[in-house]
One Martini backbone bead per residue (centre of mass of N, CA, C, O) as a GRO file, in nm:
protein
  259
    1UNK     BB    1   6.911  10.233  -8.449
    2UNK     BB    2   7.049   9.980  -8.597
    3UNK     BB    3   7.005   9.720  -8.778
    4UNK     BB    4   7.173   9.430  -8.809
    5UNK     BB    5   7.193   9.440  -9.136
    6UNK     BB    6   7.328   9.739  -9.134
    7UNK     BB    7   7.618   9.627  -9.005
    8UNK     BB    8   7.685   9.473  -9.272
    9UNK     BB    9   7.982   9.497  -9.480
   10UNK     BB   10   8.100   9.240  -9.629
   11UNK     BB   11   8.417   9.218  -9.605
   12UNK     BB   12   8.486   8.923  -9.671
   13UNK     BB   13   8.351   8.913  -9.949
   14UNK     BB   14   8.509   9.146 -10.075
   15UNK     BB   15   8.793   9.027 -10.038
   16UNK     BB   16   8.747   8.759 -10.215
   17UNK     BB   17   8.673   8.971 -10.478
   18UNK     BB   18   8.964   9.069 -10.483
   19UNK     BB   19   9.264   9.242 -10.583
   20UNK     BB   20   9.619   9.180 -10.502
   21UNK     BB   21   9.899   9.292 -10.425
   22UNK     BB   22  10.128   9.128 -10.263
   23UNK     BB   23  10.208   9.347 -10.048
   24UNK     BB   24   9.915   9.405  -9.966
   25UNK     BB   25   9.838   9.124  -9.870
   26UNK     BB   26  10.061   9.112  -9.653
   27UNK     BB   27   9.973   9.360  -9.488
   28UNK     BB   28   9.690   9.256  -9.419
   29UNK     BB   29   9.796   8.998  -9.285
   30UNK     BB   30   9.946   9.182  -9.058
   31UNK     BB   31   9.701   9.405  -8.984
   32UNK     BB   32   9.677   9.632  -9.173
   33UNK     BB   33   9.494   9.876  -9.245
   34UNK     BB   34   9.365   9.961  -9.543
   35UNK     BB   35   9.411  10.287  -9.496
   36UNK     BB   36   9.748  10.215  -9.431
   37UNK     BB   37   9.907  10.059  -9.647
   38UNK     BB   38  10.042  10.270  -9.829
   39UNK     BB   39  10.206  10.407  -9.604
   40UNK     BB   40  10.365  10.152  -9.507
   41UNK     BB   41  10.494  10.074  -9.785
   42UNK     BB   42  10.661  10.345  -9.809
   43UNK     BB   43  10.862  10.237  -9.565
   44UNK     BB   44  10.958  10.026  -9.748
   45UNK     BB   45  11.218   9.796  -9.867
   46UNK     BB   46  11.411   9.642 -10.063
   47UNK     BB   47  11.622   9.346 -10.023
   48UNK     BB   48  11.711   9.365 -10.338
   49UNK     BB   49  11.822   9.324 -10.696
   50UNK     BB   50  11.649   9.120 -10.761
   51UNK     BB   51  11.344   9.040 -10.858
   52UNK     BB   52  11.260   8.934 -10.578
   53UNK     BB   53  11.395   9.157 -10.407
   54UNK     BB   54  11.223   9.398 -10.526
   55UNK     BB   55  10.939   9.247 -10.433
   56UNK     BB   56  11.072   9.251 -10.148
   57UNK     BB   57  10.978   9.375  -9.835
   58UNK     BB   58  11.109   9.595  -9.573
   59UNK     BB   59  11.019   9.674  -9.250
   60UNK     BB   60  11.109   9.846  -8.965
   61UNK     BB   61  10.843   9.699  -8.776
   62UNK     BB   62  10.715   9.487  -8.989
   63UNK     BB   63  10.839   9.175  -8.994
   64UNK     BB   64  10.611   9.002  -9.154
   65UNK     BB   65  10.615   9.115  -9.442
   66UNK     BB   66  10.850   8.962  -9.573
   67UNK     BB   67  10.758   8.674  -9.507
   68UNK     BB   68  10.478   8.691  -9.663
   69UNK     BB   69  10.580   8.760  -9.937
   70UNK     BB   70  10.751   8.505  -9.972
   71UNK     BB   71  10.521   8.300  -9.933
   72UNK     BB   72  10.355   8.384 -10.181
   73UNK     BB   73  10.573   8.345 -10.397
   74UNK     BB   74  10.626   8.047 -10.332
   75UNK     BB   75  10.340   7.946 -10.399
   76UNK     BB   76  10.344   8.036 -10.692
   77UNK     BB   77  10.602   7.881 -10.782
   78UNK     BB   78  10.464   7.594 -10.679
   79UNK     BB   79  10.147   7.605 -10.773
   80UNK     BB   80   9.950   7.682 -10.512
   81UNK     BB   81   9.914   7.982 -10.643
   82UNK     BB   82   9.743   8.203 -10.805
   83UNK     BB   83   9.805   8.449 -11.063
   84UNK     BB   84   9.813   8.801 -11.166
   85UNK     BB   85   9.753   9.084 -11.299
   86UNK     BB   86   9.637   9.405 -11.253
   87UNK     BB   87   9.381   9.323 -11.453
   88UNK     BB   88   9.318   8.999 -11.369
   89UNK     BB   89   9.483   8.836 -11.566
   90UNK     BB   90   9.545   8.515 -11.654
   91UNK     BB   91   9.858   8.355 -11.729
   92UNK     BB   92  10.077   8.187 -11.898
   93UNK     BB   93  10.327   8.170 -11.699
   94UNK     BB   94  10.535   8.411 -11.609
   95UNK     BB   95  10.523   8.658 -11.353
   96UNK     BB   96  10.634   8.924 -11.247
   97UNK     BB   97  10.690   8.995 -10.929
   98UNK     BB   98  10.599   9.309 -10.935
   99UNK     BB   99  10.306   9.213 -11.086
  100UNK     BB  100  10.184   9.052 -10.873
  101UNK     BB  101   9.864   8.901 -10.826
  102UNK     BB  102   9.571   8.830 -10.614
  103UNK     BB  103   9.309   8.656 -10.528
  104UNK     BB  104   9.125   8.627 -10.254
  105UNK     BB  105   9.012   8.341 -10.305
  106UNK     BB  106   9.289   8.205 -10.361
  107UNK     BB  107   9.425   8.285 -10.096
  108UNK     BB  108   9.223   8.137  -9.914
  109UNK     BB  109   9.262   7.851 -10.017
  110UNK     BB  110   9.563   7.837  -9.949
  111UNK     BB  111   9.532   7.921  -9.637
  112UNK     BB  112   9.383   7.656  -9.539
  113UNK     BB  113   9.672   7.504  -9.503
  114UNK     BB  114   9.703   7.681  -9.271
  115UNK     BB  115   9.726   7.767  -8.977
  116UNK     BB  116   9.492   7.950  -8.810
  117UNK     BB  117   9.707   8.186  -8.715
  118UNK     BB  118   9.762   8.223  -9.058
  119UNK     BB  119   9.486   8.356  -9.112
  120UNK     BB  120   9.356   8.607  -9.265
  121UNK     BB  121   9.139   8.846  -9.134
  122UNK     BB  122   9.036   8.964  -9.423
  123UNK     BB  123   8.929   8.649  -9.506
  124UNK     BB  124   8.868   8.557  -9.205
  125UNK     BB  125   8.685   8.467  -8.966
  126UNK     BB  126   8.688   8.371  -8.645
  127UNK     BB  127   8.610   8.075  -8.686
  128UNK     BB  128   8.809   8.010  -8.917
  129UNK     BB  129   9.072   8.077  -8.751
  130UNK     BB  130   8.997   7.850  -8.520
  131UNK     BB  131   8.981   7.628  -8.709
  132UNK     BB  132   9.029   7.319  -8.794
  133UNK     BB  133   9.112   7.141  -9.077
  134UNK     BB  134   8.902   6.894  -8.993
  135UNK     BB  135   8.676   7.076  -9.030
  136UNK     BB  136   8.384   7.088  -9.165
  137UNK     BB  137   8.156   7.260  -9.337
  138UNK     BB  138   7.917   7.173  -9.166
  139UNK     BB  139   8.036   7.252  -8.893
  140UNK     BB  140   8.091   7.546  -8.958
  141UNK     BB  141   7.796   7.626  -9.022
  142UNK     BB  142   7.694   7.558  -8.739
  143UNK     BB  143   7.875   7.758  -8.586
  144UNK     BB  144   7.778   8.009  -8.738
  145UNK     BB  145   7.479   7.985  -8.662
  146UNK     BB  146   7.525   8.009  -8.356
  147UNK     BB  147   7.655   8.287  -8.361
  148UNK     BB  148   7.421   8.438  -8.501
  149UNK     BB  149   7.211   8.365  -8.286
  150UNK     BB  150   7.359   8.502  -8.051
  151UNK     BB  151   7.353   8.786  -8.171
  152UNK     BB  152   7.043   8.802  -8.188
  153UNK     BB  153   6.995   8.768  -7.883
  154UNK     BB  154   7.148   9.018  -7.794
  155UNK     BB  155   6.971   9.218  -7.950
  156UNK     BB  156   6.708   9.146  -7.804
  157UNK     BB  157   6.806   9.219  -7.520
  158UNK     BB  158   6.863   9.514  -7.581
  159UNK     BB  159   6.578   9.586  -7.671
  160UNK     BB  160   6.436   9.492  -7.409
  161UNK     BB  161   6.590   9.683  -7.219
  162UNK     BB  162   6.493   9.944  -7.349
  163UNK     BB  163   6.190   9.895  -7.310
  164UNK     BB  164   6.201   9.867  -7.002
  165UNK     BB  165   6.316  10.147  -6.951
  166UNK     BB  166   6.075  10.301  -7.066
  167UNK     BB  167   5.861  10.181  -6.873
  168UNK     BB  168   5.989  10.277  -6.609
  169UNK     BB  169   5.983  10.577  -6.677
  170UNK     BB  170   5.673  10.593  -6.709
  171UNK     BB  171   5.604  10.498  -6.419
  172UNK     BB  172   5.756  10.719  -6.268
  173UNK     BB  173   5.587  10.947  -6.388
  174UNK     BB  174   5.313  10.850  -6.276
  175UNK     BB  175   5.389  10.865  -5.978
  176UNK     BB  176   5.442  11.166  -5.970
  177UNK     BB  177   5.159  11.250  -6.067
  178UNK     BB  178   4.998  11.110  -5.837
  179UNK     BB  179   5.130  11.259  -5.601
  180UNK     BB  180   5.040  11.538  -5.694
  181UNK     BB  181   4.732  11.479  -5.683
  182UNK     BB  182   4.719  11.402  -5.382
  183UNK     BB  183   4.826  11.670  -5.278
  184UNK     BB  184   4.606  11.848  -5.413
  185UNK     BB  185   4.362  11.685  -5.266
  186UNK     BB  186   4.421  11.653  -4.962
  187UNK     BB  187   4.474  11.378  -4.839
  188UNK     BB  188   4.445  11.223  -4.561
  189UNK     BB  189   4.602  11.101  -4.316
  190UNK     BB  190   4.612  10.891  -4.055
  191UNK     BB  191   4.582  11.110  -3.834
  192UNK     BB  192   4.347  11.264  -3.961
  193UNK     BB  193   4.151  11.025  -3.976
  194UNK     BB  194   4.136  10.975  -3.670
  195UNK     BB  195   4.023  11.250  -3.595
  196UNK     BB  196   3.759  11.233  -3.756
  197UNK     BB  197   3.651  10.972  -3.625
  198UNK     BB  198   3.644  11.079  -3.334
  199UNK     BB  199   3.442  11.303  -3.386
  200UNK     BB  200   3.215  11.127  -3.494
  201UNK     BB  201   3.194  10.939  -3.247
  202UNK     BB  202   3.132  11.160  -3.036
  203UNK     BB  203   2.875  11.274  -3.173
  204UNK     BB  204   2.719  11.008  -3.177
  205UNK     BB  205   2.722  10.963  -2.869
  206UNK     BB  206   2.581  11.229  -2.796
  207UNK     BB  207   2.312  11.191  -2.959
  208UNK     BB  208   2.260  10.903  -2.796
  209UNK     BB  209   2.258  11.044  -2.535
  210UNK     BB  210   2.257  11.162  -2.188
  211UNK     BB  211   2.198  11.333  -1.934
  212UNK     BB  212   2.235  11.325  -1.591
  213UNK     BB  213   1.898  11.347  -1.576
  214UNK     BB  214   1.802  11.164  -1.852
  215UNK     BB  215   1.817  11.347  -2.097
  216UNK     BB  216   1.801  11.367  -2.424
  217UNK     BB  217   1.999  11.521  -2.671
  218UNK     BB  218   1.811  11.371  -2.887
  219UNK     BB  219   1.552  11.269  -3.103
  220UNK     BB  220   1.770  11.072  -3.192
  221UNK     BB  221   1.778  10.721  -3.079
  222UNK     BB  222   1.942  10.618  -3.342
  223UNK     BB  223   2.135  10.541  -3.609
  224UNK     BB  224   1.912  10.518  -3.824
  225UNK     BB  225   1.795  10.801  -3.774
  226UNK     BB  226   2.046  10.960  -3.848
  227UNK     BB  227   2.072  10.856  -4.140
  228UNK     BB  228   1.792  10.946  -4.234
  229UNK     BB  229   1.840  11.251  -4.181
  230UNK     BB  230   2.082  11.289  -4.365
  231UNK     BB  231   1.938  11.195  -4.626
  232UNK     BB  232   1.710  11.409  -4.615
  233UNK     BB  233   1.929  11.662  -4.639
  234UNK     BB  234   2.208  11.515  -4.817
  235UNK     BB  235   2.145  11.356  -5.052
  236UNK     BB  236   2.413  11.311  -5.307
  237UNK     BB  237   2.647  11.363  -5.155
  238UNK     BB  238   2.955  11.310  -5.080
  239UNK     BB  239   2.921  11.029  -4.854
  240UNK     BB  240   2.592  11.030  -4.875
  241UNK     BB  241   2.522  10.713  -4.758
  242UNK     BB  242   2.426  10.440  -4.607
  243UNK     BB  243   2.686  10.271  -4.636
  244UNK     BB  244   2.896  10.490  -4.562
  245UNK     BB  245   2.782  10.568  -4.283
  246UNK     BB  246   2.806  10.291  -4.154
  247UNK     BB  247   3.110  10.258  -4.189
  248UNK     BB  248   3.198  10.522  -4.043
  249UNK     BB  249   3.062  10.470  -3.772
  250UNK     BB  250   3.212  10.209  -3.710
  251UNK     BB  251   3.498  10.333  -3.725
  252UNK     BB  252   3.450  10.549  -3.506
  253UNK     BB  253   3.400  10.359  -3.271
  254UNK     BB  254   3.672  10.212  -3.285
  255UNK     BB  255   3.855  10.461  -3.252
  256UNK     BB  256   3.744  10.561  -2.980
  257UNK     BB  257   3.798  10.297  -2.824
  258UNK     BB  258   4.112  10.288  -2.881
  259UNK     BB  259   4.181  10.572  -2.741
   0.00000   0.00000   0.00000
């Protein structure tokens, strides 16, 4: 994934520092993509035989092309917009209509006097196009900073969401692995645990009990003696410790009594 600054093509900055033939500037103003301007202009025809008529093109379905070409030429003729030749050199006096070019920066300055919805998208960003002419540069910069900050926040949220997704996937994988380990270890379920406790409880009661004629079933006459005997023969093996045996014996008695 590209970092935010790698997605910035500087298109607005590039546009303001470029030179445009008047029909090209008008086509871009009409929203024609830069890579399709030449093709679309080839479909347009001059509107007349005068110098201005030959330089003014009419397109079969882009109706705004002629209007905007005329507007640019009118601004140049009125001295409101500077023009230059194709080599970028500005000269004193009249430049033939068909050779007129304009700098993007000059076109942008002139267009600032136009209502926002007539500001060329290739020269003005979204905030500039929506801004009222009374909005100061300071206010515009503040609005732009807020927009940039919002974009940065969105990018952070996207990155955070991706990280969280990776973490959730890793946890799900761990859960699957733990379930597999538990299954492989054959850990008894609740029913099996109850069965084992009942068996232990019954054997414990039997060892500490007496026959009908009063004779003890075992020489071990209390629970402590049973635990001591188990430790004497099996101490060190898993589950064979005084604390564990006491806990299990107590649980076994409760389970047997509950049954």
